[in-house]
């Protein structure tokens, strides 16, 4: 059995997010089309004499390094499931994504930790059971455990794979502001919006972009009202040639879809030069990276 396991914690990008209701317990009901990107954090877990958590990377200073970090909470959840099979582990979180930025960083980190510990401790847990157990850590956990293109409904726990979407090349932009998710939901004008229609079957890029242009992120307007810098990020993406530009999740990270990796790289370079304090990354969807390379 390996003594060290590494897992990618990819950025989660909500291509569309429709708020369709709210449950009696206060949780909002969502329909969202989600992809996962090569840009992301990284988790390394290894056998150790005692438990530890080290946070490194460009955004380490923004992430808690104690028990409140979702990675530490995921470790404790996995230990509860594992029982006597769980030995002490040192975890390194390489934090490459901005914190509290609408791209599932903390949830993806926790999901990667669960996947890594499942392997390191030899648990071999069925993924649906692990997703159900992880839901108390956050509504994004089931989709981040799956880490594949999908439609999520309910509070995020009802997942349907969205096979057949084309390879996507994106630029992620965060204007350097953290937006509190509860504040964004509180600022929603209505919570009973139209649901997300089924994505087109086997669309090409133009068909998918046209369909996305008719969809929404219902959290974008309230987030922009709280943090106007989000509007500047969207304008920068549109001004750099993005075919579709939208905020992801509850913000503040925005994404732009581009036709090629070259177009995305040029846009990212121009935005980063104009806004050196922003987080800017050109990336691709994870499952289709090889296809995107072949198409360039």
PDB file of C-alpha atoms in Angstrom, residues 189-291:
ATOM      1  CA  UNK A 189     -35.073  39.291  -5.209  1.00  0.00           C
ATOM      2  CA  UNK A 190     -36.891  35.999  -5.875  1.00  0.00           C
ATOM      3  CA  UNK A 191     -36.230  32.334  -5.191  1.00  0.00           C
ATOM      4  CA  UNK A 192     -38.809  30.652  -7.430  1.00  0.00           C
ATOM      5  CA  UNK A 193     -37.085  31.134 -10.773  1.00  0.00           C
ATOM      6  CA  UNK A 194     -37.541  28.973 -13.864  1.00  0.00           C
ATOM      7  CA  UNK A 195     -35.621  25.672 -13.727  1.00  0.00           C
ATOM      8  CA  UNK A 196     -32.692  24.797 -15.954  1.00  0.00           C
ATOM      9  CA  UNK A 197     -33.813  23.110 -19.186  1.00  0.00           C
ATOM     10  CA  UNK A 198     -32.017  19.981 -20.301  1.00  0.00           C
ATOM     11  CA  UNK A 199     -28.704  20.758 -22.009  1.00  0.00           C
ATOM     12  CA  UNK A 200     -28.650  19.991 -25.737  1.00  0.00           C
ATOM     13  CA  UNK A 201     -27.554  16.489 -26.668  1.00  0.00           C
ATOM     14  CA  UNK A 202     -24.029  16.234 -28.096  1.00  0.00           C
ATOM     15  CA  UNK A 203     -23.730  19.938 -28.886  1.00  0.00           C
ATOM     16  CA  UNK A 204     -20.857  21.555 -30.723  1.00  0.00           C
ATOM     17  CA  UNK A 205     -19.257  24.648 -29.204  1.00  0.00           C
ATOM     18  CA  UNK A 206     -21.568  27.103 -30.983  1.00  0.00           C
ATOM     19  CA  UNK A 207     -24.705  25.186 -30.017  1.00  0.00           C
ATOM     20  CA  UNK A 208     -23.629  24.954 -26.393  1.00  0.00           C
ATOM     21  CA  UNK A 209     -22.642  28.632 -26.274  1.00  0.00           C
ATOM     22  CA  UNK A 210     -26.003  29.603 -27.781  1.00  0.00           C
ATOM     23  CA  UNK A 211     -27.852  27.489 -25.226  1.00  0.00           C
ATOM     24  CA  UNK A 212     -25.786  28.913 -22.350  1.00  0.00           C
ATOM     25  CA  UNK A 213     -26.508  32.454 -23.510  1.00  0.00           C
ATOM     26  CA  UNK A 214     -30.201  31.782 -22.817  1.00  0.00           C
ATOM     27  CA  UNK A 215     -29.490  30.535 -19.276  1.00  0.00           C
ATOM     28  CA  UNK A 216     -28.562  32.454 -16.130  1.00  0.00           C
ATOM     29  CA  UNK A 217     -26.741  32.596 -12.881  1.00  0.00           C
ATOM     30  CA  UNK A 218     -29.462  33.899 -10.589  1.00  0.00           C
ATOM     31  CA  UNK A 219     -26.831  34.804  -7.993  1.00  0.00           C
ATOM     32  CA  UNK A 220     -24.924  37.118 -10.326  1.00  0.00           C
ATOM     33  CA  UNK A 221     -27.062  40.249  -9.924  1.00  0.00           C
ATOM     34  CA  UNK A 222     -27.126  40.196  -6.099  1.00  0.00           C
ATOM     35  CA  UNK A 223     -23.400  39.418  -5.995  1.00  0.00           C
ATOM     36  CA  UNK A 224     -22.607  42.346  -8.299  1.00  0.00           C
ATOM     37  CA  UNK A 225     -24.692  44.613  -6.053  1.00  0.00           C
ATOM     38  CA  UNK A 226     -22.551  43.514  -3.088  1.00  0.00           C
ATOM     39  CA  UNK A 227     -19.222  43.524  -4.945  1.00  0.00           C
ATOM     40  CA  UNK A 228     -19.269  45.781  -8.050  1.00  0.00           C
ATOM     41  CA  UNK A 229     -15.778  44.562  -8.991  1.00  0.00           C
ATOM     42  CA  UNK A 230     -17.491  41.440 -10.354  1.00  0.00           C
ATOM     43  CA  UNK A 231     -19.004  43.583 -13.107  1.00  0.00           C
ATOM     44  CA  UNK A 232     -15.505  44.786 -13.998  1.00  0.00           C
ATOM     45  CA  UNK A 233     -14.290  41.175 -14.244  1.00  0.00           C
ATOM     46  CA  UNK A 234     -17.180  40.288 -16.564  1.00  0.00           C
ATOM     47  CA  UNK A 235     -16.482  43.359 -18.705  1.00  0.00           C
ATOM     48  CA  UNK A 236     -12.814  42.390 -18.964  1.00  0.00           C
ATOM     49  CA  UNK A 237     -13.729  38.906 -20.188  1.00  0.00           C
ATOM     50  CA  UNK A 238     -16.245  40.200 -22.727  1.00  0.00           C
ATOM     51  CA  UNK A 239     -13.800  42.842 -23.903  1.00  0.00           C
ATOM     52  CA  UNK A 240     -11.186  40.135 -24.454  1.00  0.00           C
ATOM     53  CA  UNK A 241     -13.402  38.104 -26.775  1.00  0.00           C
ATOM     54  CA  UNK A 242     -15.209  35.649 -24.503  1.00  0.00           C
ATOM     55  CA  UNK A 243     -18.112  34.027 -26.359  1.00  0.00           C
ATOM     56  CA  UNK A 244     -19.952  33.604 -23.036  1.00  0.00           C
ATOM     57  CA  UNK A 245     -19.014  35.369 -19.776  1.00  0.00           C
ATOM     58  CA  UNK A 246     -20.755  34.695 -16.478  1.00  0.00           C
ATOM     59  CA  UNK A 247     -20.119  34.556 -12.748  1.00  0.00           C
ATOM     60  CA  UNK A 248     -19.610  31.106 -11.208  1.00  0.00           C
ATOM     61  CA  UNK A 249     -21.423  30.033  -8.057  1.00  0.00           C
ATOM     62  CA  UNK A 250     -21.972  32.865  -5.599  1.00  0.00           C
ATOM     63  CA  UNK A 251     -18.879  34.729  -6.857  1.00  0.00           C
ATOM     64  CA  UNK A 252     -16.671  36.504  -7.149  1.00  0.00           C
ATOM     65  CA  UNK A 253     -14.893  34.355  -9.755  1.00  0.00           C
ATOM     66  CA  UNK A 254     -16.157  34.770 -13.322  1.00  0.00           C
ATOM     67  CA  UNK A 255     -15.458  32.645 -16.368  1.00  0.00           C
ATOM     68  CA  UNK A 256     -15.274  33.270 -20.067  1.00  0.00           C
ATOM     69  CA  UNK A 257     -15.600  30.593 -22.751  1.00  0.00           C
ATOM     70  CA  UNK A 258     -13.194  30.847 -25.673  1.00  0.00           C
ATOM     71  CA  UNK A 259     -12.997  28.985 -28.960  1.00  0.00           C
ATOM     72  CA  UNK A 260      -9.380  27.854 -28.567  1.00  0.00           C
ATOM     73  CA  UNK A 261      -6.570  27.621 -26.064  1.00  0.00           C
ATOM     74  CA  UNK A 262      -4.681  30.288 -28.027  1.00  0.00           C
ATOM     75  CA  UNK A 263      -7.603  32.710 -27.727  1.00  0.00           C
ATOM     76  CA  UNK A 264      -7.869  31.990 -24.012  1.00  0.00           C
ATOM     77  CA  UNK A 265      -4.143  32.429 -23.448  1.00  0.00           C
ATOM     78  CA  UNK A 266      -4.156  35.805 -25.240  1.00  0.00           C
ATOM     79  CA  UNK A 267      -7.170  36.967 -23.237  1.00  0.00           C
ATOM     80  CA  UNK A 268      -5.676  35.837 -19.931  1.00  0.00           C
ATOM     81  CA  UNK A 269      -2.402  37.583 -20.709  1.00  0.00           C
ATOM     82  CA  UNK A 270      -4.158  40.830 -21.598  1.00  0.00           C
ATOM     83  CA  UNK A 271      -6.403  40.803 -18.515  1.00  0.00           C
ATOM     84  CA  UNK A 272      -3.517  39.942 -16.184  1.00  0.00           C
ATOM     85  CA  UNK A 273      -1.411  42.755 -17.639  1.00  0.00           C
ATOM     86  CA  UNK A 274      -4.225  45.253 -17.166  1.00  0.00           C
ATOM     87  CA  UNK A 275      -5.196  43.960 -13.709  1.00  0.00           C
ATOM     88  CA  UNK A 276      -2.058  42.531 -12.063  1.00  0.00           C
ATOM     89  CA  UNK A 277      -3.753  42.138  -8.661  1.00  0.00           C
ATOM     90  CA  UNK A 278      -6.494  39.856 -10.029  1.00  0.00           C
ATOM     91  CA  UNK A 279      -6.422  36.076 -10.195  1.00  0.00           C
ATOM     92  CA  UNK A 280      -6.444  35.140 -13.892  1.00  0.00           C
ATOM     93  CA  UNK A 281      -6.032  31.612 -15.291  1.00  0.00           C
ATOM     94  CA  UNK A 282      -6.533  30.097 -18.732  1.00  0.00           C
ATOM     95  CA  UNK A 283      -7.611  26.474 -18.357  1.00  0.00           C
ATOM     96  CA  UNK A 284      -9.592  23.614 -19.904  1.00  0.00           C
ATOM     97  CA  UNK A 285     -12.204  21.195 -18.649  1.00  0.00           C
ATOM     98  CA  UNK A 286     -10.465  18.211 -17.103  1.00  0.00           C
ATOM     99  CA  UNK A 287     -11.941  15.203 -18.896  1.00  0.00           C
ATOM    100  CA  UNK A 288     -11.521  16.703 -22.336  1.00  0.00           C
ATOM    101  CA  UNK A 289      -8.035  18.226 -22.127  1.00  0.00           C
ATOM    102  CA  UNK A 290      -6.567  15.753 -24.609  1.00  0.00           C
ATOM    103  CA  UNK A 291      -9.395  16.422 -27.064  1.00  0.00           C
TER     104      UNK A 291
END
